[in-house]
Amino acid sequence: MTHHHIALIPGDGIGTEVLPPAQRVVDAAGARHGFTCSYTAYDWSCERYAREGAMMPADGLDQLRDKDAILLGAVGYPGVPDHVSLWGLLIPIRRGFRQYVNVRPIRVFEGVESPLRAAVPGEVDFVVVRENVEGEYSEIGGRLNRGFAEEMAVQEAVFTRAGVTRVLDYAFGLAARRDRRLTSATKSNGIVHTLPFWDELVAERGAEHPAVVWDQEHIDALAAKFVLDPARFDVVVASNLFGDILSDLAAAVAGSIGIAPAANLNPERDFPSMFEPVHGSAPDIAGRGIANPLGAIWSAALMLDHLGHRAAADDITAAIAAVLAKTDVRTPDLGGDSTTAEFTEKLLELL
Ligand code: NAI
Ligand code: MG
């Protein structure tokens, strides 16, 4: 029987509440599809930072290196600056394991009310592919003259031919397996060096993928179209910052950020990939047992797909669709009054 060794990093806040449901769903899917998983859990979090001065140990990446995949809840908590929690854990894992593609699927499910009248269930079904290791989220820059009137901050965006090309190739390949439509997010009218370069590389890679019809939109207009006509998209490819913003917007279009999943992929499989819901640690509802576990569960389905269990992943997304379409069991963010545990039971029943 196939066996996988999974690293679990629940993190902070509701991260610790949504990972156990995801783990149960993975085990249930495994029992049906003939694979097993063992888990090693890590307490890396803001709590650990407060206790020991670091989000994870110095050899953290080495502890994860031999795992088949990483399932992460969320990190961040009031009292620890967000750039500390992000740069102390998530970003080192994404970069150290060359997880240069961030895949964020968006679907409006039947039974979930989108805030948009135009978002018809079944019609809105697209994927944001975000560049995940360079671009605007760069360590290059600095601060000068702190505390003086001439104080300044400089941050350089870094776009490399290799880095942009590989994420574009992933996105075009994904579009070729879906509806063969790709939209590139740009802003080459205002940002005159990096984004014209991005556009050139899109045209170059597009020529290598003739089956895919592609276009490009400036990020401001694209944001408006996500709201006005979300059904028009199939694969949207974007730089690190643009993809981050677009995928939260898209998650809101889908009805709740609590549903949205993400995969941080190292497509070459030289390192483990990491799967995590898009949402954060939600300190406003943490500890009450009402977090929506769907983002974590769907992320676990993406993990199983990556590990070669497509049928198991499809079963899980079908169970998600079924619980939303056929029952009124749902957590408060989706207008229901069920707890995380009640919702998970119902989903397992349908699985
Ligand atoms: P958030 O996603 O934690 O919460 C935003 C809003 O959505 C809140 O009202 C929250 O209650 C609600 N929400 C989020 N997930 C939900 C779920 N599964 N079920 C029900 N409601 C849900 O974003 P926020 O408040 O901006 O950030 C809180 C902390 O999380 C910060 O420290 C931030 O840095 C961190 N964060 C971490 C991320 C990660 O680990 N990947 C991503 C985003 C934020
Ligand atoms: Mg984000």
Coordinates of N, CA and C and ligand atoms in Angstrom, one line a residue, residues 14 18 72-77 82 85 90 94 257-258 276-285 290-293 333, ligand 1:
I14 N -7.0 29.8 14.4 CA -7.9 28.8 13.8 C -7.1 27.8 13.0
V18 N -8.5 24.0 12.1 CA -8.9 23.5 10.8 C -8.0 22.3 10.3
L72 N -0.3 23.0 6.2 CA -0.1 24.1 7.2 C -1.5 24.8 7.4
G73 N -1.7 25.2 8.7 CA -2.9 25.9 9.0 C -2.9 27.4 8.7
A74 N -2.4 28.1 9.6 CA -2.2 29.6 9.4 C -1.2 30.1 10.5
V75 N -0.5 31.1 10.1 CA 0.4 31.7 11.1 C 0.1 33.2 11.3
G76 N 0.4 33.7 12.4 CA 0.1 35.2 12.7 C -0.7 35.3 13.9
Y77 N -0.3 36.2 14.8 CA -1.2 36.5 15.9 C -0.9 37.8 16.5
D82 N 3.3 41.0 11.8 CA 3.0 40.0 10.7 C 4.2 39.7 9.9
S85 N 6.1 36.9 11.6 CA 5.5 35.5 11.5 C 5.6 35.0 10.0
L90 N 6.6 31.0 6.9 CA 6.1 30.6 5.6 C 7.0 30.9 4.4
R94 N 8.6 28.5 1.6 CA 8.3 28.6 0.2 C 9.6 28.8 -0.6
I257 N -13.7 33.7 2.5 CA -12.2 33.3 2.5 C -12.0 32.0 3.2
G258 N -13.0 31.6 4.0 CA -12.8 30.3 4.7 C -12.8 29.1 3.8
E276 N -2.0 24.9 2.1 CA -2.5 25.7 3.2 C -3.7 26.5 2.8
P277 N -4.7 26.7 3.6 CA -5.8 27.5 3.3 C -5.3 28.9 3.1
V278 N -6.0 29.7 2.2 CA -5.6 31.1 2.0 C -5.8 32.0 3.2
H279 N -6.8 31.6 4.0 CA -7.1 32.5 5.2 C -6.0 32.5 6.2
G280 N -6.1 33.5 7.1 CA -5.1 33.6 8.2 C -5.6 33.0 9.5
S281 N -5.1 33.4 10.6 CA -5.3 32.7 11.9 C -6.6 33.2 12.5
A282 N -7.3 34.2 11.9 CA -8.6 34.7 12.4 C -8.7 34.9 13.9
P283 N -7.9 35.7 14.5 CA -7.9 35.9 15.9 C -9.3 36.3 16.5
D284 N -10.1 36.9 15.6 CA -11.5 37.3 16.0 C -12.4 36.2 16.3
I285 N -12.2 35.0 15.7 CA -13.0 33.9 16.0 C -12.3 32.7 16.6
I290 N -15.7 27.5 15.6 CA -16.6 27.8 14.5 C -16.0 28.1 13.2
A291 N -14.6 27.9 13.2 CA -13.9 28.2 11.9 C -14.4 27.2 10.8
N292 N -14.4 27.8 9.6 CA -14.8 26.9 8.5 C -13.6 26.1 8.1
P293 N -13.7 24.8 8.1 CA -12.5 23.9 7.8 C -12.3 23.7 6.3
D333 N -19.6 31.7 9.0 CA -19.1 32.6 7.9 C -19.9 32.4 6.6
Ligands
NAI1 P1 -7.9 36.3 8.4 O1 -8.0 35.5 7.1 O2 -7.3 35.6 9.5 O3 -9.3 36.8 8.8 C1 -10.1 37.7 8.0 C2 -11.6 37.5 8.3 O4 -12.1 36.3 7.7 C3 -11.8 37.5 9.8 O5 -13.0 38.1 10.1 C4 -12.0 36.0 10.1 O6 -12.8 35.7 11.2 C5 -12.6 35.5 8.7 N1 -12.1 34.1 8.5 C6 -10.9 33.7 8.0 N2 -10.8 32.4 7.9 C7 -12.0 31.9 8.3 C8 -12.5 30.6 8.4 N3 -11.8 29.5 8.1 N4 -13.7 30.4 8.9 C9 -14.5 31.5 9.2 N5 -14.1 32.8 9.1 C10 -12.8 33.0 8.7 O7 -7.0 37.6 8.0 P2 -6.5 38.7 9.0 O8 -7.5 39.0 10.1 O9 -6.1 39.8 8.1 O10 -5.2 38.1 9.6 C11 -5.1 37.5 10.9 C12 -3.7 37.0 11.1 O11 -3.5 35.9 10.2 C13 -2.6 38.0 10.9 O12 -1.6 37.8 11.9 C14 -2.1 37.7 9.5 O13 -0.8 38.1 9.3 C15 -2.3 36.2 9.5 N6 -2.4 35.7 8.1 C16 -1.7 34.5 7.9 C17 -1.9 33.9 6.7 C18 -1.2 32.6 6.5 O14 -0.8 31.9 7.4 N7 -1.1 32.1 5.3 C19 -2.6 34.5 5.6 C20 -3.3 35.7 6.0 C21 -3.2 36.3 7.2

